[in-house]
Coordinates of C-alpha atoms in Angstrom, one line a residue:
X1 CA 54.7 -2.7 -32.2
X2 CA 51.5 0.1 -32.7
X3 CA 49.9 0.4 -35.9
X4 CA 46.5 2.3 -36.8
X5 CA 45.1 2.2 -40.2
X6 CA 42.3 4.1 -42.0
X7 CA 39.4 2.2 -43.6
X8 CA 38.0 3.4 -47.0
X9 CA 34.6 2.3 -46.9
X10 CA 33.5 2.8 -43.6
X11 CA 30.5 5.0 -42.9
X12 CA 31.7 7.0 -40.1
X13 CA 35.5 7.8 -41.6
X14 CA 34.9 8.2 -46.0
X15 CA 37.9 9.7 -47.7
X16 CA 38.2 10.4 -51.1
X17 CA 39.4 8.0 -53.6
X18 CA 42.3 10.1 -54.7
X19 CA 44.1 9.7 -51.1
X20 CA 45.0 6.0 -52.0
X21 CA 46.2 6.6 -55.8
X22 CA 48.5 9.4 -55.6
X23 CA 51.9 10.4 -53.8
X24 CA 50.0 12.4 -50.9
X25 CA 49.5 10.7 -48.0
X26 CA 48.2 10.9 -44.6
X27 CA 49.7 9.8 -40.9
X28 CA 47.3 8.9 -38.0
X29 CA 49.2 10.0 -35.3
X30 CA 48.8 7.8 -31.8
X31 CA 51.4 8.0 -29.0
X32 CA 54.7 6.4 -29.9
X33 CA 54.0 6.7 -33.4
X34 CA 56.9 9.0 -35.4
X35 CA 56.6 7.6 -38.9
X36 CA 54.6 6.3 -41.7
X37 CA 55.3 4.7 -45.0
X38 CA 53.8 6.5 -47.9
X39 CA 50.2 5.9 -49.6
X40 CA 50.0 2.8 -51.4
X41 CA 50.9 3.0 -55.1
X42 CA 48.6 3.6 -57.9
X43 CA 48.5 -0.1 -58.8
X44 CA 46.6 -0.8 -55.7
X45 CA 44.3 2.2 -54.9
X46 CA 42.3 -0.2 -53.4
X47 CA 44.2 -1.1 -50.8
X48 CA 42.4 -0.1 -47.2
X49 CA 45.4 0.3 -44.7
X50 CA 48.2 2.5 -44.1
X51 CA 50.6 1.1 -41.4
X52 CA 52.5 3.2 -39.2
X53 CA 56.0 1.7 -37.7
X54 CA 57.9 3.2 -34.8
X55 CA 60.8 4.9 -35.1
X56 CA 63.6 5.4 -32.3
X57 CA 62.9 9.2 -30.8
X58 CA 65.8 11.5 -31.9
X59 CA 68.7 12.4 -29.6
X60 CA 67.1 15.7 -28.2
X61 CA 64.1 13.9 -26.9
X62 CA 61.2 15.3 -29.9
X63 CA 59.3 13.6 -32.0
X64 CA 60.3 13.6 -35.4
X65 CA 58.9 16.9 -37.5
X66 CA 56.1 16.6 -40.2
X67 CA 58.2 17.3 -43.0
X68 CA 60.8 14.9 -42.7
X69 CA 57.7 12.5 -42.8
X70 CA 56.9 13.4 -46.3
X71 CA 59.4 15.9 -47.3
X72 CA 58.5 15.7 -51.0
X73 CA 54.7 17.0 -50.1
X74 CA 54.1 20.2 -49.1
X75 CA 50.3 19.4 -48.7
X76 CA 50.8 16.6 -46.4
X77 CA 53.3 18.7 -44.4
X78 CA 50.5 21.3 -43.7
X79 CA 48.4 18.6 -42.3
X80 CA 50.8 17.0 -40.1
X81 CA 52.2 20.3 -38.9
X82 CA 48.2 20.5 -36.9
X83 CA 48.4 20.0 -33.1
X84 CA 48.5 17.0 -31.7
X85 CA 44.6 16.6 -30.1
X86 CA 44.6 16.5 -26.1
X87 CA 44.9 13.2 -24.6
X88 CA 41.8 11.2 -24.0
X89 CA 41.8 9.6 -20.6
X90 CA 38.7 7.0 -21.0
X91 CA 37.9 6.2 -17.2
X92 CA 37.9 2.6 -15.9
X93 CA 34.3 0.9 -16.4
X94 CA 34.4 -0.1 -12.7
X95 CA 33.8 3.6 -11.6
X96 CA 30.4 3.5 -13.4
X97 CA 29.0 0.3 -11.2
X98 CA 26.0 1.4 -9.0
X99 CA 25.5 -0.3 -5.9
X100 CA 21.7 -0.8 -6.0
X101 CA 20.5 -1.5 -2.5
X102 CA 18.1 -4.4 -2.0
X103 CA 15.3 -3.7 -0.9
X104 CA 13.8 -6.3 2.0
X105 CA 10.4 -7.3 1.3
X106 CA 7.7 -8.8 4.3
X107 CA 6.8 -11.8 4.3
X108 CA 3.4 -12.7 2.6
X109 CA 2.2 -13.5 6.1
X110 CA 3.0 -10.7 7.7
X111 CA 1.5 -8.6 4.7
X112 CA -1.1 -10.4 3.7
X113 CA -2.5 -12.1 7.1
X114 CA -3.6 -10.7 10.2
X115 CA -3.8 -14.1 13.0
X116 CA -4.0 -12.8 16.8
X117 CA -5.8 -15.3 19.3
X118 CA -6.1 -13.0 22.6
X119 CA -8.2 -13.8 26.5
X120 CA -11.5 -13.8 25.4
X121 CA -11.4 -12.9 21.4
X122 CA -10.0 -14.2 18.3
X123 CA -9.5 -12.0 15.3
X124 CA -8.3 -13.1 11.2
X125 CA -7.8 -10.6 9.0
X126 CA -7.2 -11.4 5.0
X127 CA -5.8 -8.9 2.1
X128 CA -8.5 -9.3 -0.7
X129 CA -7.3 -7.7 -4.1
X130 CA -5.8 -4.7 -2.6
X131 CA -1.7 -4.2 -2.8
X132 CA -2.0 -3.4 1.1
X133 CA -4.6 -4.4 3.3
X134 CA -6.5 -0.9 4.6
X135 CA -8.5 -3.1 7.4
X136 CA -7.4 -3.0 11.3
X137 CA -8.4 -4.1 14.5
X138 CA -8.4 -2.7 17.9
X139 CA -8.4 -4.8 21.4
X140 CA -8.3 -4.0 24.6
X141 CA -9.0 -6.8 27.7
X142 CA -8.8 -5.5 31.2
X143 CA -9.4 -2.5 31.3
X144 CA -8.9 -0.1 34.6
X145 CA -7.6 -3.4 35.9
X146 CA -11.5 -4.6 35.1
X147 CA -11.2 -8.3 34.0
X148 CA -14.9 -8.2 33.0
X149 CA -14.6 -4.9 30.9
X150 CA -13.1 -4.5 27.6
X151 CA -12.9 -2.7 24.4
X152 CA -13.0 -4.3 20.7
X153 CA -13.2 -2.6 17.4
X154 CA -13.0 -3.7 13.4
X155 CA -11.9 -0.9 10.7
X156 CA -12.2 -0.9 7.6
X157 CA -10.2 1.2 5.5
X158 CA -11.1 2.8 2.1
X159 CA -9.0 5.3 0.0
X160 CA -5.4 4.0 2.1
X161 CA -4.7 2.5 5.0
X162 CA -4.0 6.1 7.4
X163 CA -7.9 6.7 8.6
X164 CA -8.2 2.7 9.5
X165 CA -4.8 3.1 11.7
X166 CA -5.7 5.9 13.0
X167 CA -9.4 5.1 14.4
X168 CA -7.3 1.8 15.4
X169 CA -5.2 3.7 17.6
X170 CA -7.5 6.0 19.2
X171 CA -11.1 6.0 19.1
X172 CA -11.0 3.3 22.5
X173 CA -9.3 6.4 24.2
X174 CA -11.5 9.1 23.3
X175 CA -14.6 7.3 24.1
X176 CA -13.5 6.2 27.2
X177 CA -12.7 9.4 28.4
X178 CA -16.4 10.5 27.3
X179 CA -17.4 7.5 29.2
X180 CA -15.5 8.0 32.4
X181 CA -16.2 11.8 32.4
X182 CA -19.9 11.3 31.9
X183 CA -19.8 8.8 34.7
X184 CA -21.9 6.2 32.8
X185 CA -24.3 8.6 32.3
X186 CA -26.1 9.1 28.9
X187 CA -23.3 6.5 27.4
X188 CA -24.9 6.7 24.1
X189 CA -24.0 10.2 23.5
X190 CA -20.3 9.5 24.9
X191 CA -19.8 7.0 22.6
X192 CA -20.6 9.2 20.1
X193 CA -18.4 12.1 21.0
X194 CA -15.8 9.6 21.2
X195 CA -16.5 9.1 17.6
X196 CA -16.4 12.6 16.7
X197 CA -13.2 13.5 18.5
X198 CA -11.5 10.7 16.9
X199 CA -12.5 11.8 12.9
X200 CA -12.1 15.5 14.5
X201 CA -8.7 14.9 15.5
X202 CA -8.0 13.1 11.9
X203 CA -9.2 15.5 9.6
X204 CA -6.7 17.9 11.3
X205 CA -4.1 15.9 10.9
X206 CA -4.2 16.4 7.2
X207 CA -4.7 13.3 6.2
X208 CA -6.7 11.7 3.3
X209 CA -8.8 8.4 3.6
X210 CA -11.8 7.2 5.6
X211 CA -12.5 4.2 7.5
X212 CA -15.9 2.5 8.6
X213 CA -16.1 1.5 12.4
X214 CA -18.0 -1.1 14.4
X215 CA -16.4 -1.2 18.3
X216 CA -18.1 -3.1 21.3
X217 CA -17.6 -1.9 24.7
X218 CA -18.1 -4.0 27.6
X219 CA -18.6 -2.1 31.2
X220 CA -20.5 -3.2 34.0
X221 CA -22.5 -6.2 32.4
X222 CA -22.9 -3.9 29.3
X223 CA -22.9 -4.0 25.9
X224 CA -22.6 -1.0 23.7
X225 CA -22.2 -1.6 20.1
X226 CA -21.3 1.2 17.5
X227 CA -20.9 1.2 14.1
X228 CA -20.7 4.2 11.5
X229 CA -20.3 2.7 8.0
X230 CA -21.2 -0.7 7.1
X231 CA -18.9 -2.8 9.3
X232 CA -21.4 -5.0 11.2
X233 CA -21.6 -6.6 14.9
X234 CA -24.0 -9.6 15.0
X235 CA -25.1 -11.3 18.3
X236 CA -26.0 -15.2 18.6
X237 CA -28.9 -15.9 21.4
X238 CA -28.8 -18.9 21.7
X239 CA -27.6 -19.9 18.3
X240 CA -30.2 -17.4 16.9
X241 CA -28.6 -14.4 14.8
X242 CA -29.4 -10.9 15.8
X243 CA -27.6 -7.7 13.9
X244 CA -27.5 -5.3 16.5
X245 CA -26.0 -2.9 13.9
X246 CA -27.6 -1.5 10.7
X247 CA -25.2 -0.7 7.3
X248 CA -24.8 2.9 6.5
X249 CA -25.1 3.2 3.3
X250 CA -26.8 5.6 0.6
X251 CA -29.3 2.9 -0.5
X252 CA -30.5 3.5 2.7
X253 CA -33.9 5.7 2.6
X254 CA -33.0 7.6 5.3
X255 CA -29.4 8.4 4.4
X256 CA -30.4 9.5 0.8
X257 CA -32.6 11.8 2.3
X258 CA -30.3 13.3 4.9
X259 CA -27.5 13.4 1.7
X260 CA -29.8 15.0 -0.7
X261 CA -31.3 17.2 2.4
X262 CA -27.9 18.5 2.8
X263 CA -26.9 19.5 -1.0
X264 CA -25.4 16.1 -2.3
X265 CA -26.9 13.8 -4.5
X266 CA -26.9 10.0 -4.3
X267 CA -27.1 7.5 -7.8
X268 CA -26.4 4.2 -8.9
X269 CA -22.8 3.4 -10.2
X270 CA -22.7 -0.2 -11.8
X271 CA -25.5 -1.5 -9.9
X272 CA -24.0 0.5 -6.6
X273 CA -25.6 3.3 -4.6
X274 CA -22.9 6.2 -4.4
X275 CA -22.4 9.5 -2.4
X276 CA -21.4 12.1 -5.2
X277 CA -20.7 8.9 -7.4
X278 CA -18.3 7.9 -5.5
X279 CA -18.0 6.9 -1.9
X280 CA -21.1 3.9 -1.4
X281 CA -21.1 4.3 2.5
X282 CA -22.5 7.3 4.0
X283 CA -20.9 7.3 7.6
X284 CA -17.1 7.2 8.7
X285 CA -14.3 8.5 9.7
X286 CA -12.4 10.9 7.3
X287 CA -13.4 11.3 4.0
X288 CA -13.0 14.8 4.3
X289 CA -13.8 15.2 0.2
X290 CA -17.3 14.6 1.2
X291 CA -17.6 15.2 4.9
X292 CA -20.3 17.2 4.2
X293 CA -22.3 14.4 3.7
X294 CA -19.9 10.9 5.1
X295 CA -20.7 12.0 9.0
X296 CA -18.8 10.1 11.5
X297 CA -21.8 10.3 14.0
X298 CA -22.5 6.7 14.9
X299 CA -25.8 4.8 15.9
X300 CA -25.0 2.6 19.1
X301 CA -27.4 -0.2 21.0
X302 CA -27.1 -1.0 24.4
X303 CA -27.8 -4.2 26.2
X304 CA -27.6 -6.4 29.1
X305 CA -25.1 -9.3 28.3
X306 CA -27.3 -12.6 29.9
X307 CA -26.6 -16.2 29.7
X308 CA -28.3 -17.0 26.4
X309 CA -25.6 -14.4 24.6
X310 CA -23.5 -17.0 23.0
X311 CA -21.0 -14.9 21.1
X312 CA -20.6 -11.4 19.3
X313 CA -19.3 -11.4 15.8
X314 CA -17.3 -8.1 14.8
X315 CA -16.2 -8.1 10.9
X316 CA -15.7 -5.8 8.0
X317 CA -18.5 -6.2 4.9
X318 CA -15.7 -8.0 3.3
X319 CA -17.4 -11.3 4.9
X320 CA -20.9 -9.9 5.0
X321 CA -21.7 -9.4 1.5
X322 CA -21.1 -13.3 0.8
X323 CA -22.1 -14.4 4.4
X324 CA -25.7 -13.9 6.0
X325 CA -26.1 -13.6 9.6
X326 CA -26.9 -16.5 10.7
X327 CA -24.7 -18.7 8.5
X328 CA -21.7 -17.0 10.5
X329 CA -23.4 -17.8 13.5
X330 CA -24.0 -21.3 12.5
X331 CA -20.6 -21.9 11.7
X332 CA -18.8 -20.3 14.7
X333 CA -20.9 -21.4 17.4
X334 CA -19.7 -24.8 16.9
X335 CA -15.8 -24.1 17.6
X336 CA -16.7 -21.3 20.2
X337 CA -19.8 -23.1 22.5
X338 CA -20.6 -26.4 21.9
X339 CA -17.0 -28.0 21.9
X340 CA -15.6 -28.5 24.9
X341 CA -12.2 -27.7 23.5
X342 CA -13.3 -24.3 22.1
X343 CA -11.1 -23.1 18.6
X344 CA -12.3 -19.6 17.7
X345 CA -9.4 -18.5 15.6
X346 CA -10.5 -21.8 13.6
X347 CA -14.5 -20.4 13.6
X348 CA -12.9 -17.0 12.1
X349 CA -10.9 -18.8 9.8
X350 CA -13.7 -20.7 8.3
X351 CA -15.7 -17.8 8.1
X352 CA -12.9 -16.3 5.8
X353 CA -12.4 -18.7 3.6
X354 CA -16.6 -18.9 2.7
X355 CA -16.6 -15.7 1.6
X356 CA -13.6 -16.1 -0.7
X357 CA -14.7 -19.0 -2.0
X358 CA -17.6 -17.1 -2.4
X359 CA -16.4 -14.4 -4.8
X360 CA -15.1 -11.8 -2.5
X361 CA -12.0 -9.7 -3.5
X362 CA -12.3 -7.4 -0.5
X363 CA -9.7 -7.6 2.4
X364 CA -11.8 -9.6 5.3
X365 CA -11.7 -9.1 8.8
X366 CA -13.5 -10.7 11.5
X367 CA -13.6 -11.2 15.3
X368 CA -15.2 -13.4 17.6
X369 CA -16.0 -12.4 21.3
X370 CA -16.7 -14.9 23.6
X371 CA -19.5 -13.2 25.6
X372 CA -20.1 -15.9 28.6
X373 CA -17.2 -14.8 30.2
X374 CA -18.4 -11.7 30.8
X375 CA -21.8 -12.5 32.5

């Protein structure tokens, strides 16, 4: 049995008051409906529904007309003789459910914690603050099929992570080729046209970012240490630090005066010293916003590795703006050289975790070389 009815006070469907008290009436028509009683009778204008009750279709198959549904109204008839309104298919709610795909996320570790323990080096990295960590790491043991040379590099990435993965990937490559092509000779300036290759090659790649650099190359009982940016390589003599870097950086005297020589200016942001206000390193690869004045030209120092050269520590200024020099000498040397059961990847560690106890919200990186086995 179908019924509809009308409601009187409702907001969305208001009829006059008259429609209920006299002998007009109105028919809802739904499927299967074919006739209506009439309006309900003066004594009850009030009354809110109308029911409509089925009637058996007709022999030839049509619906019953409008005016034998009220014949003694010629009013209503003109109403019910409208069109019947199309059908309204109302699709199933199970065609409107979106498969939303789930998305696999790394594991903290793997995004938050860099851990390799390699022949010869150790090297932790930590995300600081950072949704992504921009720092990287480049190693390379044995090379030319040299067990005594070897290539190691920390970069730290500013503005993204694409300058730091690039300089990651390549800069060992293009100053090796300087190196070999130059025959040892002059290695200073290969190292440096190595450098300039690499942020060459990145700036045409169209890419936005920078990354600060520090790499050590071992060849032939060598040393070379580079840095552009303030990424830092300290050396312990005998348990006595030694930078053999120096931070690029606009506070710097010399720096300021090649930036301001050159048509930037240099001031203090928050107690900082920035390029332009904004960059507060002065060397690096990328940047090209400012390349005018962030060069990627490097300063490199080059010594004799000899038996008092305990370790070389590589790391990101992450750890050295909480860290001195030779507190991260005093606390590696320890697991690397005076324990017969040496743990650098435990010295690195412990390095780490000072300088976030410290206060520091920077991503951390930091690498330990032991430098005995390459006398």
């Amino acid at each position: 049995m179908s019924c509809s009815y009308a409601v009187s006070n409702s907001h969305a469907f208001s009829l006059p008051s008259s429609i209920f008290c006299n002998k007009e009436s109105l028919a809802l028509s739904l499927p299967l409906l074919t006739t209506s009683s009439s309006c309900s009778s003066p004594s009850s204008p009030s009354s809110p529904f109308q029911f409509l009750l089925p009637k058996p279709p007709p022999e030839n198959g049509f619906s019953a007309s409008a005016s034998a549904l009220s014949p003694s109204s010629s009013s209503s008839s003109s109403v019910l003789n409208r069109k019947r309104p199309a059908r309204l298919d109302i699709p199933d709610a199970s065609s409107f459910i979106v498969e939303v795909p789930v998305l696999l996320q790394p594991r903290a570790a793997e995004r938050d914690v860099v851990e390799v323990e390699g022949n010869m080096f150790s090297v932790y990295c930590k995300r600081g603050r950072r949704e992504h960590m921009e720092d990287r790491y480049s190693a390379a043991v044995d090379l030319h099929g040299e067990p005594k040379q070897a290539f190691f590099g920390i970069f730290d990435g500013h503005g993204g992570t694409k300058a730091s993965e690039f300089a990651a990937r390549n800069l060992e490559k293009y100053v090796l080729e300087e190196v070999v092509r130059r025959d040892d000779i002059d290695i200073e300036d290969a190292v440096k046209c190595g450098y300039l290759n690499t942020d060459s090659d990145f700036l045409q790649e169209d890419l936005h970012g920078g990354s600060c650099c520090v790499t050590a190359l071992i060849r032939n009982g060598n040393l070379i240490v580079s840095n552009a940016g303030d990424c830092r390589a300290v050396i312990s003599r005998g348990g006595v630090a030694e930078a053999l870097t120096s931070d690029h950086r606009p506070s710097r005297e010399d720096e300021r005066d090649r930036i301001e020589t050159q048509g930037g200016y240099v001031d203090i942001c928050h107690g900082v010293w920035r390029i332009q206000g904004s960059l507060a390193v002065s060397r690096g690869i990328g940047d090209r916003h400012l390349k005018q004045w962030v060069i990627a030209e490097p300063e490199t120092k080059v010594l004799r590795i000899e038996s008092q050269h305990d370790l070389l520590i590589l790391a990101s200024d992450g750890l050295w703006e909480k860290v001195s020099n030779q507190e991260a000498v005093d606390i590696a040397r320890p697991f690397c050289v005076e324990n017969n059961r040496q743990q650098p990847m435990l010295a690195c560690k412990k390095l780490v975790d000072l300088s976030v106890s410290r206060g520091s919200l920077d991503d951390i990186s930091v690498m330990i070389i032991n430098l005995q086995k390459y006398i």
